[in-house]
Coordinates of C-alpha atoms in Angstrom, one line a residue:
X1 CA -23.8 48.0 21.0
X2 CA -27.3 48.4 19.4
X3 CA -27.0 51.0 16.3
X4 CA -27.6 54.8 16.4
X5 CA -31.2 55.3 14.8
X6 CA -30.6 57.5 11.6
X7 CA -32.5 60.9 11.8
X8 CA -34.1 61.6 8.1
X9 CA -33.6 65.3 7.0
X10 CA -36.9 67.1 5.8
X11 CA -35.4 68.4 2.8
X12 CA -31.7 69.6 1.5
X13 CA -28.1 68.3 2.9
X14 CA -27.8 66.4 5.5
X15 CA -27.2 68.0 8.6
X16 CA -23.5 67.3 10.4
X17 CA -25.1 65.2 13.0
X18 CA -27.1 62.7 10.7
X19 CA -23.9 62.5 8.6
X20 CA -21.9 61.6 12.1
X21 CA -24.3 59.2 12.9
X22 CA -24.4 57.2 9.7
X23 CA -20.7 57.3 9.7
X24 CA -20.4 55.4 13.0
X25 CA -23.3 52.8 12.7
X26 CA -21.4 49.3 11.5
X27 CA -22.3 48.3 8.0
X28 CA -23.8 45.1 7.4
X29 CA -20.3 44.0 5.7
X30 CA -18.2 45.2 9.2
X31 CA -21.0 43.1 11.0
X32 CA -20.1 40.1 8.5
X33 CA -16.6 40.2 8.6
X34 CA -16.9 40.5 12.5
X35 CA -18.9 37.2 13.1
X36 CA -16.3 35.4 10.2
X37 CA -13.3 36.7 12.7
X38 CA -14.7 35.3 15.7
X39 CA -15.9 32.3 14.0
X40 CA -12.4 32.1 12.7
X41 CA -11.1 32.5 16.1
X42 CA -13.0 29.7 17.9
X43 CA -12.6 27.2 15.3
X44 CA -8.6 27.9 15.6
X45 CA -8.7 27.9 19.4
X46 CA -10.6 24.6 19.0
X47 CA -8.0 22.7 16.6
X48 CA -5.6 23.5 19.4
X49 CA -7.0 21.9 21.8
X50 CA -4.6 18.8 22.9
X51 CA -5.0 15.5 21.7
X52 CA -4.4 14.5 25.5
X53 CA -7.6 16.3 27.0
X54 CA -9.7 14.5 24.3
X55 CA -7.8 10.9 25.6
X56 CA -8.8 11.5 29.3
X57 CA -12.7 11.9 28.2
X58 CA -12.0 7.6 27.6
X59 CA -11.8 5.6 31.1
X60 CA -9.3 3.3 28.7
X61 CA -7.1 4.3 26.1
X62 CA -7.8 2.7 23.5
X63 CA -5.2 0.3 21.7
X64 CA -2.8 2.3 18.2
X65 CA -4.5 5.2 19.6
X66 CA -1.3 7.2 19.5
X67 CA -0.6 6.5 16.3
X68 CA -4.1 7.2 14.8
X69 CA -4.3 10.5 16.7
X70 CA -4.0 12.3 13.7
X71 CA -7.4 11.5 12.5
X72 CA -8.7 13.7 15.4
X73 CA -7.4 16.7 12.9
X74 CA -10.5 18.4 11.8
X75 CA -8.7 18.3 8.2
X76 CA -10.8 18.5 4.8
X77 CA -10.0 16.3 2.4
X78 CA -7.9 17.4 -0.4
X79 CA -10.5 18.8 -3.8
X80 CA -9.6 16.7 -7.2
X81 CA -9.7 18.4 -10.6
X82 CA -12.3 16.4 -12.9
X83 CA -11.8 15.1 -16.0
X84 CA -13.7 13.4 -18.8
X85 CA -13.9 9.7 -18.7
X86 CA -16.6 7.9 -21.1
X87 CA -18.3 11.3 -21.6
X88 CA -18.9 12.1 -18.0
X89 CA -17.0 14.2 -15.5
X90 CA -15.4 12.4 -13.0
X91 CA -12.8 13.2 -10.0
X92 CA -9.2 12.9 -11.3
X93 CA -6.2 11.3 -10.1
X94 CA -3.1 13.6 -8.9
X95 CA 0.0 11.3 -9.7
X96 CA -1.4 7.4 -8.7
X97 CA -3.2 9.1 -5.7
X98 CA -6.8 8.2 -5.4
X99 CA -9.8 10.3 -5.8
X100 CA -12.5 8.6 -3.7
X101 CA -15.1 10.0 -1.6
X102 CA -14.7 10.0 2.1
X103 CA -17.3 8.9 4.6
X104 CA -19.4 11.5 6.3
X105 CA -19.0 9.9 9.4
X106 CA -16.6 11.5 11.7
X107 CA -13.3 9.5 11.2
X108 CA -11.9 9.2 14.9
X109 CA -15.2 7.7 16.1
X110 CA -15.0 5.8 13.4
X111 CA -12.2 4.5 14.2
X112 CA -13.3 3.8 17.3
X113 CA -15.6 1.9 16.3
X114 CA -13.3 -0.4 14.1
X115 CA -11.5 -1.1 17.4
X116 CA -14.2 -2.9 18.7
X117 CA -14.8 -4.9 15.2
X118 CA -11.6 -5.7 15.4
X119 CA -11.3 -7.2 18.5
X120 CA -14.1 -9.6 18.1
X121 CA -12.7 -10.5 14.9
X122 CA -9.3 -11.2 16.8
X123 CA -11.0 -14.0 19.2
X124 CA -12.1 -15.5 16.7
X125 CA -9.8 -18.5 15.0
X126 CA -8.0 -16.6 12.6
X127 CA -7.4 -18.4 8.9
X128 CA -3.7 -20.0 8.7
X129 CA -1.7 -17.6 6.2
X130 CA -1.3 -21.1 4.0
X131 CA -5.3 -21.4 3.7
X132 CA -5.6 -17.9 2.7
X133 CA -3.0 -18.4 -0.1
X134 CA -3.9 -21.4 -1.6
X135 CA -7.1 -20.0 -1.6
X136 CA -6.4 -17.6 -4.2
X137 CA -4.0 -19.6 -5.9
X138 CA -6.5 -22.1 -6.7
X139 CA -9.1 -19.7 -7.8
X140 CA -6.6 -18.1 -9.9
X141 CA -5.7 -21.7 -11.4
X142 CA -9.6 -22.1 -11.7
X143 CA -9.8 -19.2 -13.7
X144 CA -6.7 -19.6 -15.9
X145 CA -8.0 -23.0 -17.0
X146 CA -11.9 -21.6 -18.4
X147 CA -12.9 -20.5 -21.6
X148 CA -14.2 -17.1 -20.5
X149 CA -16.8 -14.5 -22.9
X150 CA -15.0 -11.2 -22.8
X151 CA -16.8 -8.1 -22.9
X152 CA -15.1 -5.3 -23.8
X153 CA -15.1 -2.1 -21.6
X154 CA -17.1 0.6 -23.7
X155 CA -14.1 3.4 -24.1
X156 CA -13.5 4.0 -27.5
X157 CA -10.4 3.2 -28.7
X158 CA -8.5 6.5 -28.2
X159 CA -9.5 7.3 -24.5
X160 CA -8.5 3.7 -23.6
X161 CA -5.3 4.5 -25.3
X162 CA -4.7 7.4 -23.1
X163 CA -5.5 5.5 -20.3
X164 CA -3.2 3.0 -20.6
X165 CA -0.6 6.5 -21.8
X166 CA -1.0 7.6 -18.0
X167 CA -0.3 4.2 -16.3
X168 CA 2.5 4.1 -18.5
X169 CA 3.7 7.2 -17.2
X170 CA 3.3 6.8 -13.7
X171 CA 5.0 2.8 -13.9
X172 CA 8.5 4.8 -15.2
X173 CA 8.2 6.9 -12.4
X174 CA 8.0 5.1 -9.5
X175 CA 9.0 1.6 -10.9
X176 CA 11.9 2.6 -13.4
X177 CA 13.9 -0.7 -13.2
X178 CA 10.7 -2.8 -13.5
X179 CA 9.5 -0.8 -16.1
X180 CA 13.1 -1.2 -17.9
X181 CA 12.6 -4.4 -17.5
X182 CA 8.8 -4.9 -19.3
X183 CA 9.7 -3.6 -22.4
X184 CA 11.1 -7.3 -23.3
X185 CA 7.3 -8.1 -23.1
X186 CA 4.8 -8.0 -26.1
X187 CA 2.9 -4.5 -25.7
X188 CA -0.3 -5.7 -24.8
X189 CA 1.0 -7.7 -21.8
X190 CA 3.1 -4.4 -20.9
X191 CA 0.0 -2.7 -20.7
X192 CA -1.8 -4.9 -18.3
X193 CA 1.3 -5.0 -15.8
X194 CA 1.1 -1.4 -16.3
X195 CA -2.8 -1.5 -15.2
X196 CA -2.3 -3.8 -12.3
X197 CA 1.1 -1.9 -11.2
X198 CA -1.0 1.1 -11.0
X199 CA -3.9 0.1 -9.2
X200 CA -1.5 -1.6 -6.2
X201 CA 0.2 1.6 -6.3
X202 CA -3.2 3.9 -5.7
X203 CA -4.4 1.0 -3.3
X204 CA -1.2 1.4 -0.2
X205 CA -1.0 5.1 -1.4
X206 CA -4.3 4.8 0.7
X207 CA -3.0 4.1 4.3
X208 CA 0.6 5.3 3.0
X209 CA 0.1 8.2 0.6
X210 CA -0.6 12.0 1.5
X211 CA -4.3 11.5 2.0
X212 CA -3.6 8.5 4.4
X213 CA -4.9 10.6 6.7
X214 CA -8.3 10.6 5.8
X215 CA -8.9 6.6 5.4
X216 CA -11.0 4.6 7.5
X217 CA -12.0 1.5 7.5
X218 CA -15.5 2.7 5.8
X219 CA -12.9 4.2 3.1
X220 CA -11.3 0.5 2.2
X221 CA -15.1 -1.0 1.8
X222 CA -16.2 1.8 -0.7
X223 CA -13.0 1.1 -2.8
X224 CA -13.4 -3.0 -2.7
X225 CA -16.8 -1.7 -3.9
X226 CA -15.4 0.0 -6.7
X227 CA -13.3 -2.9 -7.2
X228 CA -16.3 -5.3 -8.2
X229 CA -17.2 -2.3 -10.3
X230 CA -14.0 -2.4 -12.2
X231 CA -14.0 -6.7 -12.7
X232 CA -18.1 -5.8 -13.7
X233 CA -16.3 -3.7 -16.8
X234 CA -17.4 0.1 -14.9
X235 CA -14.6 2.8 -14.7
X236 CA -15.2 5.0 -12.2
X237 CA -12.1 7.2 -13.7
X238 CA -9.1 5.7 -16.8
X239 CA -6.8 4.2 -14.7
X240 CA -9.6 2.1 -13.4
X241 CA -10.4 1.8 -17.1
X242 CA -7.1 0.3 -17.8
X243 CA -7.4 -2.6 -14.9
X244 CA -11.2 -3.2 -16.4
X245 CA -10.0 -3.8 -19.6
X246 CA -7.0 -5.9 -18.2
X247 CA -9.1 -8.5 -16.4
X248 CA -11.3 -8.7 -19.8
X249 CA -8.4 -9.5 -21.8
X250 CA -6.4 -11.5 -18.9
X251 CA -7.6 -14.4 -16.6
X252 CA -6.7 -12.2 -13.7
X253 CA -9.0 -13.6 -10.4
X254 CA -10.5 -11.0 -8.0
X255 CA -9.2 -13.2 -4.8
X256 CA -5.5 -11.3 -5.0
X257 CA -7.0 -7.7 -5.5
X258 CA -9.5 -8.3 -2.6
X259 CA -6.7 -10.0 -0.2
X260 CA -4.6 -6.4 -1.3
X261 CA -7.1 -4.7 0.1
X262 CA -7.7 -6.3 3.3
X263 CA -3.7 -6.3 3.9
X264 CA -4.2 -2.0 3.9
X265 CA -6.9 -3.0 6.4
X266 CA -4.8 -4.3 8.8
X267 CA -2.5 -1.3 8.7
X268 CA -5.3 0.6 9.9
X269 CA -5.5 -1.4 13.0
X270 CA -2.3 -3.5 13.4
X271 CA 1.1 -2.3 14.3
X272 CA 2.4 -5.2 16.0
X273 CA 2.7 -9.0 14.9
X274 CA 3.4 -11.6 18.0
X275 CA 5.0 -14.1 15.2
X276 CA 6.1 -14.8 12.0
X277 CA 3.0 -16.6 11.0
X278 CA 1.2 -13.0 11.3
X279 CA 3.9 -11.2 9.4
X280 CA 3.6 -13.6 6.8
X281 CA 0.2 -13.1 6.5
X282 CA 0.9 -9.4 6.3
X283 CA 3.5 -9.5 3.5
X284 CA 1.3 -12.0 1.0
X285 CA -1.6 -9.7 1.5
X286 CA 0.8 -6.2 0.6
X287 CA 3.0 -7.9 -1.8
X288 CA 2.7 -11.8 -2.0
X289 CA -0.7 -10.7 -3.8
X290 CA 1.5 -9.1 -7.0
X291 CA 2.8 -12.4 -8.2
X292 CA -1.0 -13.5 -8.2
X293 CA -2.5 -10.6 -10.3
X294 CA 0.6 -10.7 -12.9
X295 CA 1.6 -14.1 -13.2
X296 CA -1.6 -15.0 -15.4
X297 CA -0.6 -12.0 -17.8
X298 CA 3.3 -12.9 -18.1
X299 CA 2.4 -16.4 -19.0
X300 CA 3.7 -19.5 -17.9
X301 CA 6.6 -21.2 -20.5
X302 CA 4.6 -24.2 -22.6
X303 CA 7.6 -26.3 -21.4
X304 CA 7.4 -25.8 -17.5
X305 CA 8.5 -28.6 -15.4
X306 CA 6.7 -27.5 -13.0
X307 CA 3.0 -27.2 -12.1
X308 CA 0.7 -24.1 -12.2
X309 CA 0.6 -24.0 -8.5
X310 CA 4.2 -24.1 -7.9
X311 CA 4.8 -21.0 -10.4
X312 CA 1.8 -19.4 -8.8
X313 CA 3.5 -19.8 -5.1
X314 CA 6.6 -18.8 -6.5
X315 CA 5.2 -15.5 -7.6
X316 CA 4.1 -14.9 -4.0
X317 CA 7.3 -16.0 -3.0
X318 CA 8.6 -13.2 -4.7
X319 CA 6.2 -10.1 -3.3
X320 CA 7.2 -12.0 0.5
X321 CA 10.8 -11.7 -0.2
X322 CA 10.2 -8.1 -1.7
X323 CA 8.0 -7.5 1.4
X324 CA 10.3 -8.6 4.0
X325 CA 13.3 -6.2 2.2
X326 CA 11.1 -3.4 2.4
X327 CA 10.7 -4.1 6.1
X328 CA 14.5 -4.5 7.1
X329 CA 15.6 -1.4 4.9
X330 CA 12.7 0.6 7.0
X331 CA 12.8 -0.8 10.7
X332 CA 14.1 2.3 12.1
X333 CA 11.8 4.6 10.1
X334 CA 8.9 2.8 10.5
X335 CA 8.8 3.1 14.4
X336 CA 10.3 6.2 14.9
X337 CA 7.7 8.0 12.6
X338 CA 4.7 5.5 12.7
X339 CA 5.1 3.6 16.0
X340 CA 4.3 0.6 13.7
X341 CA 7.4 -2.8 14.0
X342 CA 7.2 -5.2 11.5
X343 CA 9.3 -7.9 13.0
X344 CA 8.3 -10.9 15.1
X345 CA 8.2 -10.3 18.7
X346 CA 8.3 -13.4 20.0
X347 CA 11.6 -13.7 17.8
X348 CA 12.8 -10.3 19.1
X349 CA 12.6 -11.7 22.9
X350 CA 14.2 -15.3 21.7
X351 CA 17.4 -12.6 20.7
X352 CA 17.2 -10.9 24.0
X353 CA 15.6 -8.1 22.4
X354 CA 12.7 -5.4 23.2
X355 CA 10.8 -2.8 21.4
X356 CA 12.7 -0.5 23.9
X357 CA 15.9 -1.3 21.6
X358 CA 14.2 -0.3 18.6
X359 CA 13.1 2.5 19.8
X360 CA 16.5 3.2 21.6
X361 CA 18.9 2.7 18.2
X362 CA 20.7 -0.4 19.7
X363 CA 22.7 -1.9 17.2
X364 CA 25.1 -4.3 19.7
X365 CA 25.8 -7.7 18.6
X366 CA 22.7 -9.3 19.7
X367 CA 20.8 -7.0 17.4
X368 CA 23.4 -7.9 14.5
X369 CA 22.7 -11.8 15.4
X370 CA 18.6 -10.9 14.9
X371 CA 19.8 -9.2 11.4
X372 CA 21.2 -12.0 10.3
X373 CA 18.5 -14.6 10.7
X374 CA 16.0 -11.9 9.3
X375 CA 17.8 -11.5 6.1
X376 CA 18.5 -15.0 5.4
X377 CA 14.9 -15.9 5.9
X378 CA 14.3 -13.2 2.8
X379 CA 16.6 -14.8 0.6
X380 CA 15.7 -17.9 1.4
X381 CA 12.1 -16.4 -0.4
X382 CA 14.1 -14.3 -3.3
X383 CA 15.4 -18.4 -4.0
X384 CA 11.9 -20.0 -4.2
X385 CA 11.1 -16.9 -6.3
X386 CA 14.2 -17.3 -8.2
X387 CA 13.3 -21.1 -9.2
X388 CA 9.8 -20.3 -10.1
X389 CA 10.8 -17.3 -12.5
X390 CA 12.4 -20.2 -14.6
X391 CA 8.9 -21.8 -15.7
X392 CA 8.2 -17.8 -16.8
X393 CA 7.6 -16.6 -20.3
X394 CA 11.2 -16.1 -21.3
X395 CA 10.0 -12.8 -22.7
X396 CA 9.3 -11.4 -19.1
X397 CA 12.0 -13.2 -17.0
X398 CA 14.2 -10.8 -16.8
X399 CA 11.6 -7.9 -15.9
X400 CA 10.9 -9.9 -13.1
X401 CA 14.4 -10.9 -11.4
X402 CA 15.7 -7.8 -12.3
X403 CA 13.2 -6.4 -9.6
X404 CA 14.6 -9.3 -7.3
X405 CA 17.8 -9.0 -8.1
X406 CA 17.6 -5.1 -7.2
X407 CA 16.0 -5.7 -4.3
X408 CA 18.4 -8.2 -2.8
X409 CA 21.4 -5.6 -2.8
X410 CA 19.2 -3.8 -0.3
X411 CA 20.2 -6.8 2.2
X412 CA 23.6 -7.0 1.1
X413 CA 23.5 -2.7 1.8
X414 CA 22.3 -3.5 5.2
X415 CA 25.2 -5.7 6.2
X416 CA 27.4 -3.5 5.0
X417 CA 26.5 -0.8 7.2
X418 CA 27.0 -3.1 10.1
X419 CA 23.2 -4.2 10.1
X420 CA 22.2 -0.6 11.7
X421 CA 19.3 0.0 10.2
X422 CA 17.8 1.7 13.2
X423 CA 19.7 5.1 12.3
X424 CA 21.2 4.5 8.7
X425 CA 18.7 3.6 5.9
X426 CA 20.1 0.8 3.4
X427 CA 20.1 2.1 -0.3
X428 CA 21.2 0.4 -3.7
X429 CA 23.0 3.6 -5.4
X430 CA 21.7 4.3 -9.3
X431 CA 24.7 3.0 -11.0
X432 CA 24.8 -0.6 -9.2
X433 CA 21.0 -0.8 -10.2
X434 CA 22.0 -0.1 -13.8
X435 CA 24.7 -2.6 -13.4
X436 CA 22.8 -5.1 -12.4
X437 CA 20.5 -5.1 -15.3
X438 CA 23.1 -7.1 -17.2
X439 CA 24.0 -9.5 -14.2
X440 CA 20.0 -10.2 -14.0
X441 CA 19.9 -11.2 -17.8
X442 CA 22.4 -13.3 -17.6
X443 CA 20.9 -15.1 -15.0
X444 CA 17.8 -15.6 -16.4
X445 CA 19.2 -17.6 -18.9
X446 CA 21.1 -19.6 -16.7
X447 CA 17.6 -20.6 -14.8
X448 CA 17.5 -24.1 -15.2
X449 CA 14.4 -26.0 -13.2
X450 CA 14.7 -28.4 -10.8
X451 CA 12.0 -29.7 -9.4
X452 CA 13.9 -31.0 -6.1
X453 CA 14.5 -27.4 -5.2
X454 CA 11.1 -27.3 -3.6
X455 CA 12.3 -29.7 -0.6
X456 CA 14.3 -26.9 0.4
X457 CA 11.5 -24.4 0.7
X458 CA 10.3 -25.5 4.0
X459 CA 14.0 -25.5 5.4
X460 CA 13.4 -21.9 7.4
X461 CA 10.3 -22.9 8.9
X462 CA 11.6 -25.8 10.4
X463 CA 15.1 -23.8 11.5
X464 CA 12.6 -21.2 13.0
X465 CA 10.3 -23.8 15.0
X466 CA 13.5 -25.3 16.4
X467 CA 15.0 -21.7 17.3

């Protein structure tokens, strides 16, 4: 209701009436804090709004769109403290998150929108997985074998330190038994695993991490961006500093970072893979892509038998194996709370199996024979691995089969819960990781090469082709 209009006395107190009517006109503040409330109030009636009544706007569903629902959230990104890097403030990294700037854009038509670009790109004739990897192989061979011009980054000596302090950190805290492993390795080569370790982490932190939630595909471009920035020697923050001044120092190639990045691109969009051929794909680009960016900085041993190329697809070998682990330890987890299954469907139906099953918690005997042929086609990768590790530096051998070595207990952890990993999750307990450090050394100076070990590397493709 409009206002009383105030009465001015002539002179003297105010009379009681003016004073009554003052008291009862709202304030300006009451008026304020009234149009907040009901501000307040609409914008929480609209955040409840089901997700289902904005679906039935769209004549079709549109395809993942369950599982991206939750960029329909009205949500605000999380605020980074800033901190000095090279003299100027810049956003600052919470643990290995990433500080980035989100598009403006609203996220779910963005999203949307990538539908659509990635449809087309499906009908066209996608790349074979090989092609893709002995693309970056050879440019990281090409690169490995010039005479480059470094140019340092321009940090001065103490911030870089710090820098590389941080990455250290954050490497013993996620990474402990590789970390363990490294310090067998001469400093400055700890460092720039350290650097690379660190940018892989903040790079799936995007689509996995606690602000996964605010990535689109606009998101991934602006960090490849950043990306070129680093290999151009520009930090947008230090850990970024760290990786520029690795791949000044190193003959690290841009091809595996890049392929990284277009591996969290298809998480974005792709939560089911028809056949091994796209899970493959999948894995180099997530893990495969490790091997590539570190093998250049562990060195390969002056008295290799074998050639740059086989170490180099060894390496991948290695981040597969690691890869396809992950994905047997997580099966359950992963569709239950993402709706995402990383397994082969056309090798799911070949076992009498359906997503239904997953879903369901079936562990019967045909999901124990599927098991089985999933895990030995890992270790059959953790062997190629384990013959490439041999042509190593000797130094950092054991950093990386220790990793391996770790990781393959996960397998042996799944068979011995009966192969349910629909309901049980398959861990490696902290003293048997510790124990194994030993057993890993040992090992490692057992490798002997042999270069007739690589006829057996094709041995699970041909067993799948004929299952």
């Amino acid at each position: 209701p409009p206002p009383t209009p105030r009465t001015h006395p002539t002179a003297g107190s105010p009379s009681p009436t003016n004073v009554t009517s003052r008291m009862s006109m709202p304030t300006r503040t009451n008026r304020a804090s009234t149009l907040l409330a009901t501000i307040a109030l609409l914008h929480t009636a609209s955040a409840a709004i089901n997700p289902a009544v904005r679906r039935a706007f769209h004549s079709t569903p549109l395809p993942l769109q369950k599982q991206h629902n939750v960029l329909q959230r009205r949500t605000r990104l999380q605020r980074f403290p800033m901190r000095a890097v090279g003299g100027k403030q810049q956003p600052q990294t919470v643990g290995s998150q990433v500080a980035i700037n989100t598009p403006k854009t609203n996220p779910y038509e963005e999203f949307i929108q990538s539908q659509f670009q990635q449809g087309s790109q499906k009908r066209r004739e996608r790349e074979p997985t090989q092609d893709v990897m002995m693309r970056a192989i050879d440019e990281q061979i090409s690169l490995m074998n010039t005479n480059r011009e470094l140019t340092p980054i321009k940090l001065s000596p103490e911030q870089l330190e710090h820098a590389y302090k941080v990455a250290e950190e954050i490497t013993d805290e996620y990474a402990k038994t590789f970390s363990l492993g490294l310090r067998l390795m001469d400093e400055e080569k700890q460092k720039a695993v350290w650097a690379v370790y660190v940018w892989c982490r903040r790079t799936d932190e995007l689509v996995d991490g606690s602000i996964a939630t605010h990535i689109t595909p606009t998101t991934l471009n602006r960090w490849e961006e950043r990306l070129d920035q680093i290999f151009e020697g520009k930090a947008f923050d230090e850990l970024d500093a760290t990786l520029a001044d690795t791949a000044a120092k190193f003959p690290v190639a841009k091809a595996g970072f890049k392929d990284m990045i277009e591996g969290m691109r298809m998480d974005l969009y792709k939560a089911r893979y028809q056949n091994f051929e796209e899970l493959k794909e999948y894995c180099y680009r997530v893990a495969g892509t490790v091997g590539l960016m570190t093998t250049p900085i562990m060195g390969i041993a002056k008295d290799s038998k074998l050639s740059s190329q086989e170490v180099l697809n060894a390496a991948v070998s290695l981040g597969i194996a690691l890869q396809l682990t992950n994905i047997l330890r997580d099966v359950g987890e992963d569709a239950l709370t993402r709706n995402r299954i990383y397994l082969p469907l056309d090798e799911l139906e070949s076992f009498g199996l359906t997503e239904a099953d997953i879903f369901a918690g079936t562990v019967d005997d045909r999901w124990r024979e599927f098991m089985k042929f999933q895990i030995k086609r890992a270790r059959h990768y953790f062997e190629i691995a384990k013959h490439g590790i041999g042509s190593l530096d000797p130094k950092v051998r054991w950093a990386v089969w220790a990793a391996g070595r770790v990781y393959g207990e996960i397998l042996n952890s799944i068979e011995e819960n009966d192969y349910d990993n629909l309901s049980r999750r398959a861990y490696v307990p902290r003293w048997k990781k510790f124990a194994l450090l030993p057993v890993a050394f040992v090992q490692t100076l057992l490798m002997e090469e042999d270069k007739d070990e690589d006829e057996q590397t094709n041995t699970i493709e041909k067993e799948e082709m004929d299952r």
